[in-house]
Coordinates of C-alpha atoms and ligand atoms in Angstrom, one line a residue:
M1 CA -27.9 -106.5 66.2
D2 CA -31.2 -104.3 65.4
A3 CA -34.6 -105.2 66.1
I4 CA -38.0 -104.9 65.8
A5 CA -40.5 -106.0 68.5
I6 CA -43.8 -107.3 67.4
L7 CA -46.7 -107.3 70.3
D8 CA -49.0 -109.6 70.0
F9 CA -52.8 -108.9 70.7
G10 CA -53.9 -112.5 70.3
S11 CA -53.7 -112.5 66.2
Q12 CA -54.0 -115.8 64.3
Y13 CA -51.4 -113.9 62.0
A14 CA -48.9 -112.9 64.7
Q15 CA -46.2 -115.1 63.4
L16 CA -46.9 -114.5 59.7
I17 CA -45.7 -110.5 60.9
A18 CA -42.3 -111.6 62.5
R19 CA -41.9 -113.8 59.3
R20 CA -42.4 -111.0 56.9
V21 CA -39.9 -108.6 59.1
R22 CA -37.6 -111.2 59.3
E23 CA -37.6 -111.9 55.1
A24 CA -36.4 -108.4 54.8
N25 CA -33.8 -109.2 57.0
V26 CA -34.5 -107.7 59.7
Y27 CA -34.4 -109.5 63.2
C28 CA -37.7 -109.3 65.3
E29 CA -39.2 -111.1 68.1
L30 CA -42.8 -111.6 69.4
F31 CA -43.9 -111.1 72.7
P32 CA -47.5 -111.6 74.3
W33 CA -49.2 -107.8 74.6
D34 CA -48.9 -107.8 78.3
T35 CA -44.9 -108.8 78.8
P36 CA -43.4 -106.8 81.4
A37 CA -41.5 -104.0 79.9
E38 CA -38.1 -105.0 81.0
K39 CA -38.2 -107.8 79.2
V40 CA -39.2 -106.5 76.0
L41 CA -37.0 -103.6 76.5
A42 CA -34.0 -105.9 76.7
L43 CA -34.2 -106.3 73.2
Q44 CA -33.4 -102.7 72.4
P45 CA -35.8 -102.6 69.8
K46 CA -35.9 -99.6 67.3
G47 CA -39.8 -99.9 67.0
F48 CA -42.9 -101.6 67.9
I49 CA -45.4 -103.5 65.5
L50 CA -48.5 -104.2 67.1
S51 CA -50.9 -107.1 66.0
G52 CA -54.4 -107.7 65.2
G53 CA -56.3 -109.7 67.7
P54 CA -60.0 -110.7 68.2
A55 CA -61.2 -108.3 70.9
S56 CA -63.1 -104.7 70.7
A57 CA -60.4 -102.2 72.0
Y58 CA -62.9 -100.2 73.5
A59 CA -64.4 -103.4 75.3
E60 CA -63.8 -103.8 79.2
G61 CA -60.7 -106.0 79.7
A62 CA -59.7 -105.5 76.7
P63 CA -55.8 -105.8 75.8
Y64 CA -54.4 -102.6 75.7
I65 CA -50.9 -100.9 74.9
L66 CA -48.8 -100.6 78.0
P67 CA -47.4 -97.4 78.8
Y68 CA -43.9 -98.0 77.8
V69 CA -44.3 -98.3 74.4
L70 CA -45.1 -94.8 73.7
E71 CA -43.4 -93.2 76.2
S72 CA -40.2 -94.9 74.5
G73 CA -40.4 -92.4 71.9
L74 CA -40.0 -95.5 68.9
P75 CA -41.9 -95.7 65.9
V76 CA -45.2 -97.9 66.3
L77 CA -47.0 -99.5 63.5
G78 CA -50.5 -100.8 64.6
I79 CA -52.1 -103.5 62.8
C80 CA -56.0 -103.8 62.7
Y81 CA -56.6 -104.1 66.5
G82 CA -53.1 -102.7 67.2
M83 CA -54.4 -99.6 65.0
Q84 CA -57.5 -99.3 67.0
A85 CA -55.8 -100.0 70.4
L86 CA -53.3 -97.1 69.2
T87 CA -56.0 -94.9 68.4
L88 CA -57.7 -95.3 72.3
A89 CA -54.4 -95.0 73.5
L90 CA -53.9 -91.4 71.9
G91 CA -57.2 -89.9 72.2
G92 CA -59.0 -90.8 69.2
R93 CA -62.3 -92.4 68.6
V94 CA -63.1 -96.2 67.6
A95 CA -66.3 -98.3 67.0
S96 CA -68.4 -100.7 66.0
A97 CA -68.7 -100.4 62.1
A98 CA -72.2 -100.3 60.6
R99 CA -70.7 -103.0 57.9
R100 CA -68.2 -105.5 59.0
E101 CA -65.2 -106.1 56.7
Y102 CA -64.0 -109.4 55.7
G103 CA -62.0 -110.7 53.0
L104 CA -60.3 -108.4 50.3
A105 CA -61.2 -105.2 49.8
T106 CA -59.2 -102.5 47.7
V107 CA -57.5 -99.6 49.5
S108 CA -56.8 -96.4 47.9
P109 CA -53.7 -94.4 49.0
L110 CA -54.1 -90.6 49.5
P111 CA -51.4 -88.6 47.8
G112 CA -48.1 -89.0 49.0
A113 CA -49.1 -91.3 51.6
P114 CA -45.7 -92.8 53.5
L115 CA -45.1 -96.5 53.2
L116 CA -48.3 -97.4 51.0
P117 CA -47.8 -97.9 47.3
V118 CA -49.4 -95.2 45.0
E119 CA -51.9 -97.0 43.0
P120 CA -54.9 -98.5 44.9
F121 CA -54.2 -102.1 46.1
P122 CA -56.0 -105.3 46.9
A123 CA -55.8 -106.2 51.1
W124 CA -57.0 -108.4 53.3
M125 CA -59.4 -107.3 56.0
S126 CA -60.7 -108.8 58.8
H127 CA -62.6 -106.4 61.3
G128 CA -65.7 -105.4 62.8
D129 CA -64.7 -102.2 64.5
R130 CA -63.1 -99.4 62.7
I131 CA -61.5 -95.7 63.4
E132 CA -64.2 -93.1 63.7
Q133 CA -61.8 -90.1 64.5
P134 CA -58.1 -90.7 64.2
P135 CA -56.2 -89.1 66.9
A136 CA -54.9 -85.5 67.0
G137 CA -51.8 -85.3 64.9
F138 CA -52.7 -88.1 62.5
Q139 CA -53.5 -87.9 59.0
V140 CA -55.7 -90.4 56.7
L141 CA -53.6 -92.0 54.5
A142 CA -56.0 -94.6 52.9
Q143 CA -59.4 -95.7 52.7
S144 CA -61.5 -98.6 51.3
P145 CA -65.1 -98.9 50.7
S146 CA -66.1 -99.9 54.4
S147 CA -62.6 -98.1 56.0
P148 CA -62.7 -94.7 55.8
V149 CA -59.6 -94.7 57.7
A150 CA -58.0 -98.1 56.3
A151 CA -54.2 -96.3 57.2
M152 CA -53.2 -93.6 59.2
G153 CA -50.1 -91.9 60.3
D154 CA -48.3 -89.3 62.3
A155 CA -45.2 -89.0 60.5
S156 CA -43.5 -86.8 63.1
R157 CA -43.9 -89.1 66.1
R158 CA -43.4 -91.9 63.8
Y159 CA -46.7 -94.0 64.7
F160 CA -48.9 -95.5 61.5
G161 CA -51.9 -97.8 61.8
V162 CA -53.4 -99.7 58.7
Q163 CA -56.8 -101.4 59.0
F164 CA -55.6 -104.3 56.8
H165 CA -53.5 -107.0 57.3
P166 CA -50.2 -106.4 55.6
E167 CA -48.5 -109.6 56.8
V168 CA -50.9 -112.2 54.9
R169 CA -50.1 -113.1 51.2
H170 CA -53.7 -111.8 50.2
T171 CA -51.9 -108.3 50.5
P172 CA -49.5 -108.5 48.0
A173 CA -48.3 -105.0 48.6
G174 CA -48.0 -105.7 52.3
A175 CA -44.3 -107.4 52.6
E176 CA -42.3 -103.8 51.2
L177 CA -44.9 -102.2 53.8
L178 CA -43.7 -104.2 56.7
R179 CA -40.2 -103.8 54.7
R180 CA -40.4 -99.9 54.9
F181 CA -41.6 -99.8 58.1
A182 CA -38.9 -101.6 59.8
V183 CA -35.9 -100.3 57.5
D184 CA -36.9 -96.4 56.5
I185 CA -39.2 -95.7 59.7
C186 CA -37.3 -97.6 62.6
A187 CA -34.1 -97.5 60.9
A188 CA -33.4 -101.1 61.5
Q189 CA -30.0 -102.4 59.5
P190 CA -31.1 -105.5 57.5
D191 CA -28.4 -107.6 58.7
W192 CA -30.1 -110.3 59.7
T193 CA -28.6 -112.9 57.0
P194 CA -27.7 -116.7 57.3
E195 CA -24.1 -115.2 57.5
S196 CA -24.6 -113.2 60.6
I197 CA -27.2 -115.4 62.4
I198 CA -24.4 -118.2 62.0
Q199 CA -22.0 -115.5 63.7
A200 CA -24.2 -114.9 66.3
S201 CA -24.8 -118.3 67.2
V202 CA -21.5 -119.4 67.0
E203 CA -20.9 -116.8 69.8
R204 CA -23.6 -117.5 71.8
I205 CA -23.1 -121.5 71.8
R206 CA -19.1 -121.0 72.9
Q207 CA -20.5 -118.3 75.6
Q208 CA -22.9 -121.2 76.8
V209 CA -20.7 -124.2 76.9
G210 CA -17.3 -122.9 77.5
E211 CA -15.0 -126.0 77.3
A212 CA -17.5 -128.5 78.0
R213 CA -18.4 -131.7 75.8
V214 CA -22.1 -131.4 74.0
L215 CA -23.9 -134.3 72.9
S216 CA -26.3 -134.3 69.8
A217 CA -28.8 -136.5 68.3
V218 CA -29.0 -136.5 64.4
S219 CA -32.1 -138.1 63.2
G220 CA -31.9 -137.4 59.7
G221 CA -34.4 -134.2 59.8
V222 CA -33.7 -130.8 58.8
D223 CA -33.9 -129.3 62.2
S224 CA -31.6 -131.6 64.4
S225 CA -29.2 -131.8 61.0
V226 CA -29.0 -127.8 61.2
A227 CA -28.8 -127.7 65.0
T228 CA -25.8 -130.3 65.0
A229 CA -23.9 -128.5 62.0
L230 CA -23.8 -125.2 63.7
V231 CA -23.1 -126.5 67.2
H232 CA -20.2 -128.4 65.3
R233 CA -19.3 -124.9 63.5
A234 CA -18.9 -123.1 66.9
I235 CA -17.2 -125.9 68.9
G236 CA -15.6 -128.5 66.6
D237 CA -14.4 -131.7 68.6
Q238 CA -16.1 -130.9 71.6
L239 CA -19.6 -132.1 70.2
A240 CA -20.5 -135.7 70.1
A241 CA -23.0 -136.6 67.3
V242 CA -25.1 -139.7 67.7
F243 CA -27.0 -141.1 64.8
V244 CA -29.3 -143.9 65.5
D245 CA -30.5 -145.7 62.6
T246 CA -33.9 -147.0 63.5
G247 CA -34.3 -149.1 60.1
M248 CA -37.7 -146.6 59.5
L249 CA -35.8 -143.9 57.3
R250 CA -36.2 -143.7 53.7
Q251 CA -34.4 -145.3 50.9
G252 CA -30.8 -143.9 50.6
E253 CA -31.4 -141.6 53.8
A254 CA -29.8 -143.2 56.6
A255 CA -26.2 -143.7 54.2
Q256 CA -26.8 -139.8 53.4
V257 CA -27.1 -139.0 57.0
V258 CA -23.9 -140.7 57.7
Q259 CA -22.1 -139.4 54.5
V260 CA -22.7 -135.7 55.3
F261 CA -21.7 -135.6 58.7
R262 CA -18.6 -137.5 58.4
K263 CA -17.3 -136.5 54.9
T264 CA -19.0 -133.2 54.2
L265 CA -18.9 -131.4 57.5
G266 CA -15.9 -133.5 59.2
V267 CA -18.4 -134.2 62.4
E268 CA -17.1 -137.1 64.5
L269 CA -20.7 -139.1 64.1
V270 CA -21.5 -142.3 66.0
A271 CA -23.8 -144.2 64.0
V272 CA -25.8 -147.2 65.7
D273 CA -27.5 -149.4 63.4
A274 CA -30.2 -150.5 65.3
A275 CA -32.8 -151.4 62.6
Q276 CA -33.0 -154.9 63.1
E277 CA -33.2 -154.3 67.1
F278 CA -36.1 -151.8 66.4
I279 CA -37.9 -154.3 63.6
T280 CA -37.6 -156.8 66.2
A281 CA -39.2 -155.0 69.2
L282 CA -42.2 -154.2 66.5
S283 CA -42.8 -157.8 65.7
G284 CA -46.2 -158.5 65.6
V285 CA -47.2 -155.0 66.5
T286 CA -50.6 -153.1 64.6
E287 CA -51.6 -150.7 66.7
P288 CA -50.3 -147.2 65.9
E289 CA -49.7 -145.6 69.3
H290 CA -48.2 -149.1 70.4
K291 CA -45.9 -148.6 67.7
R292 CA -44.6 -145.0 68.3
R293 CA -44.6 -145.7 72.3
I294 CA -42.1 -149.1 71.3
I295 CA -39.9 -146.8 69.2
G296 CA -40.1 -144.0 71.3
E297 CA -38.9 -145.9 74.0
K298 CA -36.1 -148.0 72.3
F299 CA -34.5 -144.8 71.0
I300 CA -34.5 -143.6 74.5
R301 CA -32.6 -146.8 75.5
I302 CA -30.1 -146.8 73.1
F303 CA -29.4 -143.0 72.9
E304 CA -28.7 -143.4 76.7
A305 CA -26.2 -146.2 76.2
Q306 CA -24.7 -144.1 73.7
A307 CA -24.4 -140.9 76.3
H308 CA -23.1 -143.0 78.9
Q309 CA -20.5 -144.5 76.8
M310 CA -19.4 -141.0 75.9
G311 CA -19.2 -140.1 79.6
M312 CA -22.5 -138.1 79.7
P313 CA -21.6 -135.0 78.3
P314 CA -23.5 -132.2 80.1
F315 CA -24.9 -130.5 77.5
L316 CA -27.4 -131.4 74.7
V317 CA -28.2 -130.0 71.6
Q318 CA -31.9 -129.8 70.7
G319 CA -33.4 -128.5 67.6
T320 CA -36.2 -126.2 68.9
I321 CA -37.3 -123.8 66.5
Y322 CA -39.2 -120.4 67.0
P323 CA -42.6 -121.4 66.1
D324 CA -42.3 -124.0 68.9
V325 CA -41.3 -121.7 71.4
V326 CA -44.2 -118.9 70.3
E327 CA -46.6 -122.0 70.4
S328 CA -45.7 -123.8 73.6
S329 CA -47.4 -121.0 75.9
A330 CA -50.5 -121.4 74.0
P331 CA -52.8 -124.1 75.5
D332 CA -54.7 -125.3 72.5
R333 CA -51.4 -126.3 70.8
A334 CA -50.9 -128.9 73.8
Q335 CA -51.9 -131.6 71.5
A336 CA -49.7 -130.9 68.7
A337 CA -46.7 -130.8 70.8
R338 CA -47.8 -133.9 72.3
I339 CA -47.5 -135.7 68.9
K340 CA -44.0 -134.8 68.7
T341 CA -42.8 -136.0 72.2
H342 CA -42.6 -139.7 71.0
H343 CA -39.3 -139.0 69.2
N344 CA -37.8 -136.0 70.7
V345 CA -35.4 -136.2 73.1
G346 CA -37.6 -134.1 75.4
G347 CA -39.1 -137.4 76.1
L348 CA -35.7 -138.1 78.1
P349 CA -36.2 -140.1 81.7
E350 CA -35.3 -137.4 84.7
D351 CA -32.1 -139.6 85.4
M352 CA -30.8 -137.7 82.0
R353 CA -30.6 -134.4 82.7
F354 CA -28.7 -132.2 80.3
A355 CA -28.7 -128.4 79.8
L356 CA -30.1 -127.8 76.5
V357 CA -28.4 -126.0 73.6
E358 CA -31.2 -124.7 71.4
P359 CA -29.3 -122.9 68.6
L360 CA -32.5 -122.8 66.3
R361 CA -34.3 -121.2 69.2
Y362 CA -35.3 -118.0 67.6
L363 CA -35.5 -118.9 63.9
F364 CA -38.5 -119.9 61.4
K365 CA -38.4 -123.0 59.5
D366 CA -37.2 -121.2 56.4
E367 CA -34.3 -119.6 58.1
V368 CA -33.2 -122.6 59.5
R369 CA -32.9 -124.3 56.0
R370 CA -30.9 -121.1 54.5
V371 CA -28.6 -121.5 57.5
G372 CA -28.6 -125.0 56.6
E373 CA -27.6 -124.6 53.5
A374 CA -25.0 -121.7 54.6
L375 CA -23.0 -124.4 56.8
G376 CA -22.9 -126.7 53.9
L377 CA -25.6 -129.3 53.9
P378 CA -27.0 -130.5 50.8
H379 CA -30.0 -129.0 49.4
E380 CA -32.1 -132.1 49.5
L381 CA -31.4 -132.7 53.0
V382 CA -32.2 -129.2 53.8
W383 CA -35.2 -129.0 51.5
R384 CA -36.6 -132.2 52.7
Q385 CA -40.3 -132.5 53.5
P386 CA -41.3 -133.2 57.2
F387 CA -41.3 -136.7 58.2
P388 CA -43.0 -138.3 61.5
G389 CA -40.3 -139.2 64.4
P390 CA -41.6 -142.9 64.4
G391 CA -40.5 -143.3 60.6
L392 CA -41.9 -145.7 57.9
A393 CA -43.5 -147.4 61.4
V394 CA -46.5 -145.2 60.8
R395 CA -46.5 -145.8 57.1
C396 CA -46.1 -149.3 57.2
L397 CA -50.0 -150.2 58.1
G398 CA -49.9 -153.8 59.6
E399 CA -47.0 -155.5 61.3
V400 CA -43.8 -154.1 60.4
T401 CA -41.6 -156.4 59.0
F402 CA -37.9 -155.9 57.2
E403 CA -39.6 -157.1 53.7
R404 CA -42.4 -154.9 53.8
L405 CA -40.4 -151.8 54.6
E406 CA -38.4 -152.5 51.7
R407 CA -41.3 -152.6 49.9
L408 CA -43.0 -149.5 51.2
R409 CA -39.3 -147.5 50.7
Q410 CA -39.2 -148.5 46.7
A411 CA -42.6 -147.6 46.1
D412 CA -42.2 -144.4 48.3
A413 CA -38.5 -143.5 46.4
I414 CA -40.4 -143.8 42.9
F415 CA -43.1 -141.5 43.9
T416 CA -40.5 -139.3 45.2
Q417 CA -38.6 -139.4 42.4
E418 CA -41.6 -138.9 39.7
L419 CA -42.4 -135.6 42.3
A420 CA -38.9 -134.3 42.0
Q421 CA -38.8 -134.8 37.9
A422 CA -41.9 -132.8 37.5
G423 CA -41.1 -130.3 40.2
L424 CA -43.2 -130.7 42.3
L425 CA -41.7 -131.7 45.5
H426 CA -41.9 -128.6 46.9
M427 CA -44.8 -125.7 47.7
T428 CA -44.3 -123.0 45.5
Q429 CA -46.9 -120.5 44.9
G430 CA -49.4 -122.5 46.1
A431 CA -48.7 -125.4 44.0
G432 CA -46.6 -128.4 44.6
T433 CA -46.5 -130.7 47.4
A434 CA -46.0 -129.6 51.0
Q435 CA -45.4 -133.7 51.8
A436 CA -45.9 -136.7 49.5
F437 CA -45.2 -140.1 50.6
A438 CA -46.4 -144.0 50.0
V439 CA -48.4 -145.8 52.4
L440 CA -48.2 -149.7 52.6
L441 CA -52.0 -151.3 53.3
P442 CA -52.4 -154.3 55.2
V443 CA -54.7 -155.3 52.5
R444 CA -54.4 -158.1 49.5
S445 CA -56.6 -157.5 46.3
V446 CA -56.5 -159.5 43.2
G447 CA -55.1 -158.5 40.1
V448 CA -53.8 -160.0 36.8
M449 CA -50.2 -159.9 35.4
G450 CA -49.3 -161.6 32.3
D451 CA -51.8 -163.9 32.5
S452 CA -51.5 -165.0 35.8
R453 CA -53.9 -164.1 38.9
T454 CA -51.9 -161.9 41.3
Y455 CA -52.8 -161.6 45.1
Q456 CA -50.6 -158.7 46.5
E457 CA -51.0 -155.9 48.9
A458 CA -51.6 -152.1 47.7
V459 CA -50.3 -148.7 48.3
A460 CA -51.3 -145.5 48.7
L461 CA -50.1 -142.4 47.8
R462 CA -50.5 -139.6 49.6
A463 CA -49.9 -136.0 48.6
V464 CA -51.2 -132.5 50.3
T465 CA -50.7 -129.0 50.1
T466 CA -50.8 -127.1 53.2
E467 CA -48.9 -124.1 54.8
D468 CA -48.8 -125.0 58.7
F469 CA -49.6 -128.7 58.4
M470 CA -52.9 -128.5 61.2
T471 CA -55.1 -128.3 57.9
A472 CA -54.2 -129.9 54.4
D473 CA -55.5 -130.3 51.3
W474 CA -54.9 -133.3 49.1
A475 CA -52.9 -132.5 46.1
R476 CA -54.4 -132.1 42.9
L477 CA -51.5 -133.9 41.2
P478 CA -51.8 -134.0 37.4
H479 CA -53.1 -137.5 36.5
D480 CA -50.7 -138.5 33.9
L481 CA -48.2 -138.2 36.6
L482 CA -50.3 -140.5 39.2
A483 CA -50.5 -142.9 36.0
Q484 CA -46.6 -142.9 35.5
V485 CA -46.2 -143.5 39.4
A486 CA -48.5 -146.3 39.5
N487 CA -47.2 -147.8 36.7
R488 CA -43.7 -147.9 37.9
I489 CA -44.7 -149.3 41.3
V490 CA -46.7 -152.0 40.1
N491 CA -44.3 -153.2 37.8
E492 CA -41.0 -152.4 39.6
V493 CA -41.9 -153.2 43.3
A494 CA -42.5 -156.6 44.3
G495 CA -45.5 -157.5 46.2
V496 CA -47.7 -155.1 45.0
N497 CA -50.1 -155.1 42.8
R498 CA -52.3 -152.1 43.5
V499 CA -52.0 -148.6 43.5
V500 CA -54.6 -146.0 44.9
Y501 CA -54.4 -142.0 45.8
D502 CA -55.7 -140.7 48.8
I503 CA -58.1 -137.9 48.3
T504 CA -59.2 -137.0 51.9
S505 CA -58.3 -133.3 53.6
K506 CA -57.4 -132.5 57.0
P507 CA -59.9 -132.7 58.8
P508 CA -61.4 -135.1 58.7
A509 CA -58.4 -137.2 57.8
T510 CA -54.8 -136.6 59.1
I511 CA -51.6 -136.4 57.0
E512 CA -50.2 -139.8 58.0
W513 CA -52.2 -142.6 58.0
E514 CA -51.2 -143.7 61.3
Ligands
XMP601 P1 -50.8 -135.7 61.1 O1 -50.5 -137.2 60.8 O2 -51.2 -135.6 62.6 O3 -49.3 -135.1 60.8 O4 -51.8 -135.0 60.2 C1 -49.0 -133.3 60.9 C2 -47.7 -133.4 60.5 O5 -46.9 -134.1 61.8 C3 -46.0 -135.1 61.2 N1 -46.2 -136.4 62.2 C4 -45.1 -136.5 63.1 N2 -43.9 -135.9 63.6 N3 -43.5 -137.3 65.3 C5 -43.4 -136.0 64.5 O6 -41.9 -135.5 64.6 C6 -45.0 -137.7 65.1 O7 -45.0 -138.6 65.6 C7 -45.7 -137.5 63.9 N4 -46.6 -137.9 63.6 C8 -47.0 -137.3 62.3 C9 -46.8 -135.7 59.6 O8 -45.7 -136.2 59.1 C10 -46.9 -134.3 59.2 O9 -46.2 -133.6 58.9

């Protein structure tokens, strides 16, 4: 499969570049800028994209373009810092700009400029340095008010540079620019489609596991479901799938998981109903981290017992996706990564050593979803919003009891139904919700229903908009919708007489309440 290599010079947008290229159906991989040549060239790239970065290209010790890139004779597109590094490498001049340029700028292409739109277009700028003198052989392709060289190119060597960021949404013409670079300039085949991903994965999985048996833990989440379905497509009955029902899933989800895997996909799924066991283990526990630990440990014990019963297959499926792989090397991500270990099989004890099968290792989340659909998983499962490993235990504040979980499940289902009906259960063009759910609070308040006084629990509704879940804003849901949800919850869910809407952003709050 044709591929583009993206060299990361420390840009906060590096992953976005990769996503845009993949959206153009061209495979690509990200590498830190100083990755040894052999490793990058093993990909057999058809071209290079150099990302932006925080340094000044002319500063001492600044990242630079390793010689193999230009020696390869392949096309190169430098973005922001990448363009400046390219300029220095080829003998041009870069200097600090008198006026820094941050935010939206209008970029005016010169007539006949390749890659760019014909008309002036809005583009996202974020730079303090600029190109003073393009290298020999380069032509200026576009200008902006603060950048005399907003884009440049040497068509004969197929080298290009843009000062703006084509990978961000604020540059609407950027996706097309990246597509043209990959497909027209690098001549990469746009054959990275769900079908070809499935085909390549199936071959890779077969090669890796041979005749051996493979174990998979299905959680009901998108990644473990798609990974399991993919492995099943590759090796059929060599796969043993286990679903531990912790009793902490949302309404109808446990039944759906069993139905989908057994009936739709024909996977021999072993479902362990451990709800009572989990509730018993959580009895009297109210501290959030304590809840998480109990659930994590209990999950591992139950899973371990199942694995032994199945004769300990040597391989284990894991739903690691590309952002996890790329981010795991960055030190400031350690905290985020740790949040997830509570429920991930990554937390398995030493004596349970499996070789890992990670069929989603090179996929972004949206690619995982498209592959899931192509494998026949239902739309509502594949497009499910994120859900924490410990499940409803961390949305049932205070003690987790069966009765309270049911109360929460009912309220949550009403909220979800109403959002779905209003078309707000996904993020489309910045509107809708990235994550929305109900939280049951351990406080009681006084109300009046009919002519009687009530003294019952409160439900908080949480709905956020976010791109990456690292920061989030509360969703500005229509008041009429909130009124309808509140009304239905109080009328239909026994034991709840008050509904509040959470209007804190993250930070300072988190998305989940626990
Ligand atoms: P917070 O609450 O930290 O959540 O803003 C950010 C995102 O992570 C999800 N989350 C978890 N996911 N195990 C997980 O796999 C966990 O323990 C966990 N806690 C929070 C949360 O739902 C949100 O999408």
